[in-house]
């Protein structure tokens, strides 16, 4: 398949661009990848002395170029920890560039290819991160339109999930920075309404997320077929069955893959379900969220759900409803479009090498915000440069490059770390001492430092001061304990102080994440300081509480707000 640039212009041939300086500050280095929308280079920002990724856009002149840069600048306004950071948008010698953060690590597609499918906990963690990223984009009126494993980066050493390649993103009500009149995106992850030529909306990105979650659980999209026509038929008309590997996540997957956009699971409900699963290991009842505000209609459950699914939200694979007649007609129209166009424009994965560690920090405290998954972390692997071409209906090209060794966390001017620990100045705005081999990970609200085997989890959360103070906050969390944590027991809350400030200490035991691991115990202290509530906890198997208490005491003794 021929890759095309804007308005069908051929993508420029390879050029020796290494060591070229653009905009007076960005020195281009190794080419990381290329596709229909642009070429990505590893580069050095000589003004700030940092490594960046520079994407050279393949656009024409005049209005087309102006529109591309306008939309790129809008994408740059999206600020979210799971969206790739855009540092700059520049023009140099008639060429247009987007300067982005350089995420050292492979894509989710790389991860699946190297290590196989993810478990449900890790899949839920990835899904939760992507929901946050998409929500931030949608709030700005930006649709991604190409959510797929190749466009999800897994940062080496931290496991941070990053949504990238907004190259075919569209502003609501505007044209796209990709070529006019051609289909853009990856058909295996494209919603049926887009296949039919209908206007895309935020719900279209949620469909793509549902397909991505299936791919994470099985290794490939549920709509993968041997031909483009087969893919279109699968998306628009074939029966949809959540994969067996989805297990307890099957109701969520089915809700996202609802063909009727009016009935498709919304972002808020999907986030609620994933948050609960990541935190407690079980999916809440569908529709068990608080009643909608007066005057706002309740969102119906997806069609085709059995009474058992509606009542328990714990199913295996089940059949999706028959598509409506309009969708069948749309399939014919979509196939005609394919016959006329003759090719589907594709975008490239402009990613970094696989080998980033898996996040392991799952919070086992009830009533808390979303946490991360439970599989054990692994140190980043130093892999040679690899290039992989995927000859599927998405015609994706992947080029990866080896990462440098991850930098050590910056030292803090705070209290020194005892033997066997290192002091970290966390980007979230605090400092503490953690064991030498613990790795940092995070979700949308909290930071974790996790042992290599996943047994020990040091968690930190910083929020505005809570009504009623630390004691009231702990009591609210304790009240949710029995409903959120199986076997919740041995729970105590004690008012105390931390560095002379009012604090509350909460302890509890529960059945743990799996029978193999057994019961876990958590020590949790929170206190108010300068208008903020700091919450620090350590959880571990009940057979290793001596070590857990040592980590807990060290974290508290060394903790300093602001690093």
mmCIF file of N, CA, C and O in Angstrom, residues 145-219:
data_model
loop_
_atom_site.group_PDB
_atom_site.id
_atom_site.type_symbol
_atom_site.label_atom_id
_atom_site.label_comp_id
_atom_site.label_asym_id
_atom_site.label_seq_id
_atom_site.Cartn_x
_atom_site.Cartn_y
_atom_site.Cartn_z
ATOM 1 N N UNK A 145 -9.067 9.905 16.930
ATOM 2 C CA UNK A 145 -9.447 9.180 15.725
ATOM 3 C C UNK A 145 -8.482 8.069 15.308
ATOM 4 O O UNK A 145 -8.660 7.462 14.261
ATOM 5 N N UNK A 146 -7.474 7.776 16.111
ATOM 6 C CA UNK A 146 -6.597 6.654 15.773
ATOM 7 C C UNK A 146 -6.049 6.007 17.045
ATOM 8 O O UNK A 146 -4.845 5.774 17.176
ATOM 9 N N UNK A 147 -6.941 5.717 17.977
ATOM 10 C CA UNK A 147 -6.549 5.064 19.215
ATOM 11 C C UNK A 147 -6.296 3.587 18.928
ATOM 12 O O UNK A 147 -7.212 2.857 18.549
ATOM 13 N N UNK A 148 -5.072 3.162 19.078
ATOM 14 C CA UNK A 148 -4.673 1.777 18.801
ATOM 15 C C UNK A 148 -3.399 1.490 19.572
ATOM 16 O O UNK A 148 -2.719 2.418 20.047
ATOM 17 N N UNK A 149 -3.035 0.220 19.754
ATOM 18 C CA UNK A 149 -1.842 -0.109 20.552
ATOM 19 C C UNK A 149 -0.567 0.556 20.056
ATOM 20 O O UNK A 149 0.304 0.892 20.862
ATOM 21 N N UNK A 150 -0.443 0.754 18.748
ATOM 22 C CA UNK A 150 0.773 1.373 18.217
ATOM 23 C C UNK A 150 0.917 2.827 18.629
ATOM 24 O O UNK A 150 2.024 3.376 18.590
ATOM 25 N N UNK A 151 -0.166 3.474 19.023
ATOM 26 C CA UNK A 151 -0.117 4.882 19.417
ATOM 27 C C UNK A 151 -0.168 5.070 20.928
ATOM 28 O O UNK A 151 -0.443 6.168 21.412
ATOM 29 N N UNK A 152 0.087 3.993 21.652
ATOM 30 C CA UNK A 152 0.141 4.049 23.116
ATOM 31 C C UNK A 152 1.551 3.658 23.539
ATOM 32 O O UNK A 152 1.991 2.536 23.280
ATOM 33 N N UNK A 153 2.266 4.575 24.162
ATOM 34 C CA UNK A 153 3.636 4.314 24.589
ATOM 35 C C UNK A 153 3.658 3.892 26.054
ATOM 36 O O UNK A 153 2.861 4.374 26.865
ATOM 37 N N UNK A 154 4.578 2.984 26.380
ATOM 38 C CA UNK A 154 4.771 2.498 27.748
ATOM 39 C C UNK A 154 6.171 2.937 28.169
ATOM 40 O O UNK A 154 7.163 2.353 27.741
ATOM 41 N N UNK A 155 6.245 3.971 28.982
ATOM 42 C CA UNK A 155 7.536 4.551 29.329
ATOM 43 C C UNK A 155 8.392 3.557 30.097
ATOM 44 O O UNK A 155 7.965 2.972 31.103
ATOM 45 N N UNK A 156 9.619 3.369 29.634
ATOM 46 C CA UNK A 156 10.543 2.443 30.276
ATOM 47 C C UNK A 156 10.878 2.924 31.679
ATOM 48 O O UNK A 156 11.110 4.102 31.912
ATOM 49 N N UNK A 157 10.907 1.995 32.620
ATOM 50 C CA UNK A 157 11.295 2.320 33.985
ATOM 51 C C UNK A 157 10.164 2.764 34.870
ATOM 52 O O UNK A 157 10.227 2.581 36.086
ATOM 53 N N UNK A 158 9.117 3.353 34.303
ATOM 54 C CA UNK A 158 7.987 3.816 35.110
ATOM 55 C C UNK A 158 6.679 3.143 34.716
ATOM 56 O O UNK A 158 5.755 3.089 35.514
ATOM 57 N N UNK A 159 6.601 2.651 33.468
ATOM 58 C CA UNK A 159 5.350 2.070 33.004
ATOM 59 C C UNK A 159 4.287 3.100 32.696
ATOM 60 O O UNK A 159 3.134 2.747 32.437
ATOM 61 N N UNK A 160 4.644 4.382 32.712
ATOM 62 C CA UNK A 160 3.663 5.429 32.396
ATOM 63 C C UNK A 160 3.060 5.187 31.016
ATOM 64 O O UNK A 160 3.752 4.870 30.063
ATOM 65 N N UNK A 161 1.756 5.311 30.939
ATOM 66 C CA UNK A 161 1.022 5.118 29.692
ATOM 67 C C UNK A 161 0.830 6.475 29.023
ATOM 68 O O UNK A 161 0.334 7.416 29.652
ATOM 69 N N UNK A 162 1.230 6.583 27.758
ATOM 70 C CA UNK A 162 1.194 7.872 27.063
ATOM 71 C C UNK A 162 0.489 7.710 25.716
ATOM 72 O O UNK A 162 0.917 6.908 24.881
ATOM 73 N N UNK A 163 -0.565 8.454 25.513
ATOM 74 C CA UNK A 163 -1.255 8.474 24.221
ATOM 75 C C UNK A 163 -0.550 9.467 23.320
ATOM 76 O O UNK A 163 -0.348 10.627 23.684
ATOM 77 N N UNK A 164 -0.158 9.020 22.143
ATOM 78 C CA UNK A 164 0.619 9.860 21.243
ATOM 79 C C UNK A 164 0.019 9.853 19.849
ATOM 80 O O UNK A 164 -1.030 9.263 19.615
ATOM 81 N N UNK A 165 0.720 10.496 18.938
ATOM 82 C CA UNK A 165 0.369 10.566 17.529
ATOM 83 C C UNK A 165 -1.048 11.089 17.314
ATOM 84 O O UNK A 165 -1.928 10.396 16.829
ATOM 85 N N UNK A 166 -1.238 12.341 17.699
ATOM 86 C CA UNK A 166 -2.482 13.031 17.383
ATOM 87 C C UNK A 166 -2.425 13.575 15.956
ATOM 88 O O UNK A 166 -3.079 14.543 15.625
ATOM 89 N N UNK A 167 -1.607 12.937 15.100
ATOM 90 C CA UNK A 167 -1.379 13.433 13.757
ATOM 91 C C UNK A 167 -2.615 13.500 12.892
ATOM 92 O O UNK A 167 -2.687 14.294 11.967
ATOM 93 N N UNK A 168 -3.630 12.664 13.161
ATOM 94 C CA UNK A 168 -4.871 12.754 12.392
ATOM 95 C C UNK A 168 -6.011 13.243 13.265
ATOM 96 O O UNK A 168 -7.173 13.071 12.950
ATOM 97 N N UNK A 169 -5.621 13.842 14.415
ATOM 98 C CA UNK A 169 -6.648 14.378 15.294
ATOM 99 C C UNK A 169 -7.458 15.443 14.570
ATOM 100 O O UNK A 169 -6.974 16.103 13.668
ATOM 101 N N UNK A 170 -8.682 15.608 14.987
ATOM 102 C CA UNK A 170 -9.552 16.593 14.340
ATOM 103 C C UNK A 170 -10.191 17.471 15.406
ATOM 104 O O UNK A 170 -10.648 16.992 16.440
ATOM 105 N N UNK A 171 -10.205 18.757 15.138
ATOM 106 C CA UNK A 171 -10.962 19.671 15.973
ATOM 107 C C UNK A 171 -12.432 19.553 15.603
ATOM 108 O O UNK A 171 -12.773 19.473 14.429
ATOM 109 N N UNK A 172 -13.287 19.530 16.608
ATOM 110 C CA UNK A 172 -14.713 19.438 16.334
ATOM 111 C C UNK A 172 -15.122 20.581 15.414
ATOM 112 O O UNK A 172 -14.843 21.743 15.676
ATOM 113 N N UNK A 173 -15.753 20.241 14.291
ATOM 114 C CA UNK A 173 -16.232 21.243 13.360
ATOM 115 C C UNK A 173 -15.208 21.722 12.361
ATOM 116 O O UNK A 173 -15.433 22.697 11.659
ATOM 117 N N UNK A 174 -14.041 21.044 12.271
ATOM 118 C CA UNK A 174 -13.026 21.481 11.315
ATOM 119 C C UNK A 174 -12.564 20.312 10.479
ATOM 120 O O UNK A 174 -12.917 19.169 10.723
ATOM 121 N N UNK A 175 -11.733 20.605 9.471
ATOM 122 C CA UNK A 175 -11.150 19.530 8.685
ATOM 123 C C UNK A 175 -9.953 18.977 9.421
ATOM 124 O O UNK A 175 -9.504 19.524 10.411
ATOM 125 N N UNK A 176 -9.418 17.903 8.910
ATOM 126 C CA UNK A 176 -8.313 17.227 9.577
ATOM 127 C C UNK A 176 -6.981 17.659 9.003
ATOM 128 O O UNK A 176 -6.902 18.136 7.882
ATOM 129 N N UNK A 177 -5.912 17.475 9.759
ATOM 130 C CA UNK A 177 -4.593 17.808 9.244
ATOM 131 C C UNK A 177 -4.067 16.702 8.341
ATOM 132 O O UNK A 177 -3.008 16.829 7.767
ATOM 133 N N UNK A 178 -4.829 15.607 8.224
ATOM 134 C CA UNK A 178 -4.469 14.590 7.237
ATOM 135 C C UNK A 178 -5.123 14.954 5.912
ATOM 136 O O UNK A 178 -5.812 15.951 5.791
ATOM 137 N N UNK A 179 -4.942 14.131 4.908
ATOM 138 C CA UNK A 179 -5.387 14.529 3.582
ATOM 139 C C UNK A 179 -6.904 14.626 3.478
ATOM 140 O O UNK A 179 -7.630 13.871 4.099
ATOM 141 N N UNK A 180 -7.332 15.594 2.723
ATOM 142 C CA UNK A 180 -8.758 15.839 2.552
ATOM 143 C C UNK A 180 -9.355 14.792 1.612
ATOM 144 O O UNK A 180 -8.794 14.471 0.585
ATOM 145 N N UNK A 181 -10.514 14.260 1.981
ATOM 146 C CA UNK A 181 -11.232 13.351 1.103
ATOM 147 C C UNK A 181 -10.837 11.902 1.241
ATOM 148 O O UNK A 181 -11.421 11.045 0.595
ATOM 149 N N UNK A 182 -9.846 11.565 2.054
ATOM 150 C CA UNK A 182 -9.432 10.175 2.215
ATOM 151 C C UNK A 182 -9.772 9.714 3.611
ATOM 152 O O UNK A 182 -9.845 10.505 4.540
ATOM 153 N N UNK A 183 -9.956 8.414 3.748
ATOM 154 C CA UNK A 183 -10.216 7.835 5.060
ATOM 155 C C UNK A 183 -8.906 7.795 5.831
ATOM 156 O O UNK A 183 -7.867 7.438 5.296
ATOM 157 N N UNK A 184 -8.949 8.191 7.094
ATOM 158 C CA UNK A 184 -7.749 8.153 7.921
ATOM 159 C C UNK A 184 -8.020 7.308 9.151
ATOM 160 O O UNK A 184 -9.125 7.250 9.654
ATOM 161 N N UNK A 185 -6.975 6.661 9.649
ATOM 162 C CA UNK A 185 -7.123 5.821 10.817
ATOM 163 C C UNK A 185 -6.792 4.387 10.496
ATOM 164 O O UNK A 185 -6.350 4.047 9.397
ATOM 165 N N UNK A 186 -7.000 3.516 11.454
ATOM 166 C CA UNK A 186 -6.727 2.093 11.327
ATOM 167 C C UNK A 186 -8.056 1.357 11.379
ATOM 168 O O UNK A 186 -8.719 1.365 12.426
ATOM 169 N N UNK A 187 -8.486 0.739 10.281
ATOM 170 C CA UNK A 187 -9.835 0.164 10.220
ATOM 171 C C UNK A 187 -10.180 -0.781 11.359
ATOM 172 O O UNK A 187 -11.317 -0.799 11.818
ATOM 173 N N UNK A 188 -9.199 -1.567 11.846
ATOM 174 C CA UNK A 188 -9.498 -2.534 12.907
ATOM 175 C C UNK A 188 -9.883 -1.855 14.216
ATOM 176 O O UNK A 188 -10.415 -2.495 15.113
ATOM 177 N N UNK A 189 -9.589 -0.569 14.333
ATOM 178 C CA UNK A 189 -9.897 0.162 15.561
ATOM 179 C C UNK A 189 -10.844 1.336 15.303
ATOM 180 O O UNK A 189 -10.975 2.221 16.146
ATOM 181 N N UNK A 190 -11.490 1.341 14.148
ATOM 182 C CA UNK A 190 -12.345 2.456 13.754
ATOM 183 C C UNK A 190 -13.813 2.120 13.989
ATOM 184 O O UNK A 190 -14.266 1.015 13.681
ATOM 185 N N UNK A 191 -14.551 3.062 14.504
ATOM 186 C CA UNK A 191 -15.950 2.844 14.869
ATOM 187 C C UNK A 191 -16.820 2.646 13.631
ATOM 188 O O UNK A 191 -16.499 3.137 12.541
ATOM 189 N N UNK A 192 -17.955 1.943 13.762
ATOM 190 C CA UNK A 192 -18.834 1.718 12.616
ATOM 191 C C UNK A 192 -19.407 3.002 12.041
ATOM 192 O O UNK A 192 -19.611 3.099 10.827
ATOM 193 N N UNK A 193 -19.656 4.001 12.883
ATOM 194 C CA UNK A 193 -20.218 5.242 12.332
ATOM 195 C C UNK A 193 -19.200 5.933 11.427
ATOM 196 O O UNK A 193 -19.574 6.526 10.411
ATOM 197 N N UNK A 194 -17.933 5.852 11.748
ATOM 198 C CA UNK A 194 -16.921 6.430 10.864
ATOM 199 C C UNK A 194 -16.781 5.603 9.595
ATOM 200 O O UNK A 194 -16.539 6.140 8.508
ATOM 201 N N UNK A 195 -16.910 4.291 9.702
ATOM 202 C CA UNK A 195 -16.860 3.442 8.515
ATOM 203 C C UNK A 195 -17.969 3.808 7.540
ATOM 204 O O UNK A 195 -17.812 3.698 6.322
ATOM 205 N N UNK A 196 -19.102 4.257 8.071
ATOM 206 C CA UNK A 196 -20.236 4.631 7.237
ATOM 207 C C UNK A 196 -20.166 6.065 6.739
ATOM 208 O O UNK A 196 -21.052 6.524 6.037
ATOM 209 N N UNK A 197 -19.112 6.784 7.104
ATOM 210 C CA UNK A 197 -18.959 8.146 6.658
ATOM 211 C C UNK A 197 -19.667 9.167 7.513
ATOM 212 O O UNK A 197 -19.737 10.340 7.141
ATOM 213 N N UNK A 198 -20.203 8.751 8.665
ATOM 214 C CA UNK A 198 -20.886 9.695 9.544
ATOM 215 C C UNK A 198 -19.857 10.525 10.306
ATOM 216 O O UNK A 198 -18.682 10.158 10.419
ATOM 217 N N UNK A 199 -20.320 11.641 10.841
ATOM 218 C CA UNK A 199 -19.436 12.505 11.619
ATOM 219 C C UNK A 199 -18.985 11.783 12.877
ATOM 220 O O UNK A 199 -19.773 11.117 13.552
ATOM 221 N N UNK A 200 -17.704 11.914 13.192
ATOM 222 C CA UNK A 200 -17.161 11.293 14.392
ATOM 223 C C UNK A 200 -17.371 12.202 15.590
ATOM 224 O O UNK A 200 -17.463 13.424 15.463
ATOM 225 N N UNK A 201 -17.442 11.604 16.753
ATOM 226 C CA UNK A 201 -17.544 12.340 18.003
ATOM 227 C C UNK A 201 -16.734 11.626 19.061
ATOM 228 O O UNK A 201 -16.057 10.629 18.782
ATOM 229 N N UNK A 202 -16.772 12.104 20.300
ATOM 230 C CA UNK A 202 -16.030 11.441 21.374
ATOM 231 C C UNK A 202 -16.361 9.962 21.495
ATOM 232 O O UNK A 202 -15.493 9.156 21.844
ATOM 233 N N UNK A 203 -17.609 9.582 21.198
ATOM 234 C CA UNK A 203 -17.989 8.172 21.301
ATOM 235 C C UNK A 203 -17.185 7.296 20.342
ATOM 236 O O UNK A 203 -16.968 6.116 20.610
ATOM 237 N N UNK A 204 -16.731 7.867 19.226
ATOM 238 C CA UNK A 204 -15.939 7.097 18.273
ATOM 239 C C UNK A 204 -14.590 6.710 18.875
ATOM 240 O O UNK A 204 -14.091 5.603 18.667
ATOM 241 N N UNK A 205 -13.980 7.623 19.627
ATOM 242 C CA UNK A 205 -12.728 7.296 20.313
ATOM 243 C C UNK A 205 -12.954 6.227 21.376
ATOM 244 O O UNK A 205 -12.080 5.392 21.631
ATOM 245 N N UNK A 206 -14.136 6.229 22.016
ATOM 246 C CA UNK A 206 -14.419 5.222 23.039
ATOM 247 C C UNK A 206 -14.574 3.838 22.410
ATOM 248 O O UNK A 206 -14.170 2.832 23.002
ATOM 249 N N UNK A 207 -15.185 3.758 21.222
ATOM 250 C CA UNK A 207 -15.233 2.486 20.503
ATOM 251 C C UNK A 207 -13.808 1.979 20.263
ATOM 252 O O UNK A 207 -13.503 0.800 20.511
ATOM 253 N N UNK A 208 -12.938 2.848 19.780
ATOM 254 C CA UNK A 208 -11.557 2.461 19.512
ATOM 255 C C UNK A 208 -10.879 1.969 20.787
ATOM 256 O O UNK A 208 -10.090 1.008 20.755
ATOM 257 N N UNK A 209 -11.179 2.608 21.909
ATOM 258 C CA UNK A 209 -10.621 2.160 23.180
ATOM 259 C C UNK A 209 -11.105 0.754 23.511
ATOM 260 O O UNK A 209 -10.331 -0.081 24.000
ATOM 261 N N UNK A 210 -12.382 0.461 23.253
ATOM 262 C CA UNK A 210 -12.885 -0.888 23.496
ATOM 263 C C UNK A 210 -12.152 -1.924 22.667
ATOM 264 O O UNK A 210 -11.793 -3.004 23.166
ATOM 265 N N UNK A 211 -11.905 -1.612 21.388
ATOM 266 C CA UNK A 211 -11.150 -2.529 20.542
ATOM 267 C C UNK A 211 -9.722 -2.680 21.044
ATOM 268 O O UNK A 211 -9.143 -3.780 21.030
ATOM 269 N N UNK A 212 -9.128 -1.584 21.511
ATOM 270 C CA UNK A 212 -7.769 -1.650 22.053
ATOM 271 C C UNK A 212 -7.710 -2.529 23.297
ATOM 272 O O UNK A 212 -6.758 -3.310 23.475
ATOM 273 N N UNK A 213 -8.694 -2.431 24.176
ATOM 274 C CA UNK A 213 -8.702 -3.273 25.375
ATOM 275 C C UNK A 213 -8.770 -4.751 24.999
ATOM 276 O O UNK A 213 -8.109 -5.594 25.624
ATOM 277 N N UNK A 214 -9.558 -5.074 23.979
ATOM 278 C CA UNK A 214 -9.602 -6.453 23.502
ATOM 279 C C UNK A 214 -8.231 -6.887 22.992
ATOM 280 O O UNK A 214 -7.775 -8.009 23.267
ATOM 281 N N UNK A 215 -7.582 -6.009 22.247
ATOM 282 C CA UNK A 215 -6.248 -6.335 21.725
ATOM 283 C C UNK A 215 -5.263 -6.532 22.863
ATOM 284 O O UNK A 215 -4.398 -7.426 22.799
ATOM 285 N N UNK A 216 -5.358 -5.715 23.903
ATOM 286 C CA UNK A 216 -4.460 -5.867 25.045
ATOM 287 C C UNK A 216 -4.656 -7.218 25.728
ATOM 288 O O UNK A 216 -3.705 -7.827 26.213
ATOM 289 N N UNK A 217 -5.881 -7.703 25.755
ATOM 290 C CA UNK A 217 -6.199 -8.960 26.430
ATOM 291 C C UNK A 217 -5.890 -10.194 25.583
ATOM 292 O O UNK A 217 -5.678 -11.281 26.110
ATOM 293 N N UNK A 218 -5.889 -10.029 24.253
ATOM 294 C CA UNK A 218 -5.740 -11.187 23.365
ATOM 295 C C UNK A 218 -4.539 -11.104 22.437
ATOM 296 O O UNK A 218 -4.121 -12.120 21.888
ATOM 297 N N UNK A 219 -4.031 -9.913 22.209
ATOM 298 C CA UNK A 219 -2.920 -9.757 21.285
ATOM 299 C C UNK A 219 -3.302 -9.192 19.939
ATOM 300 O O UNK A 219 -2.421 -8.836 19.151
#
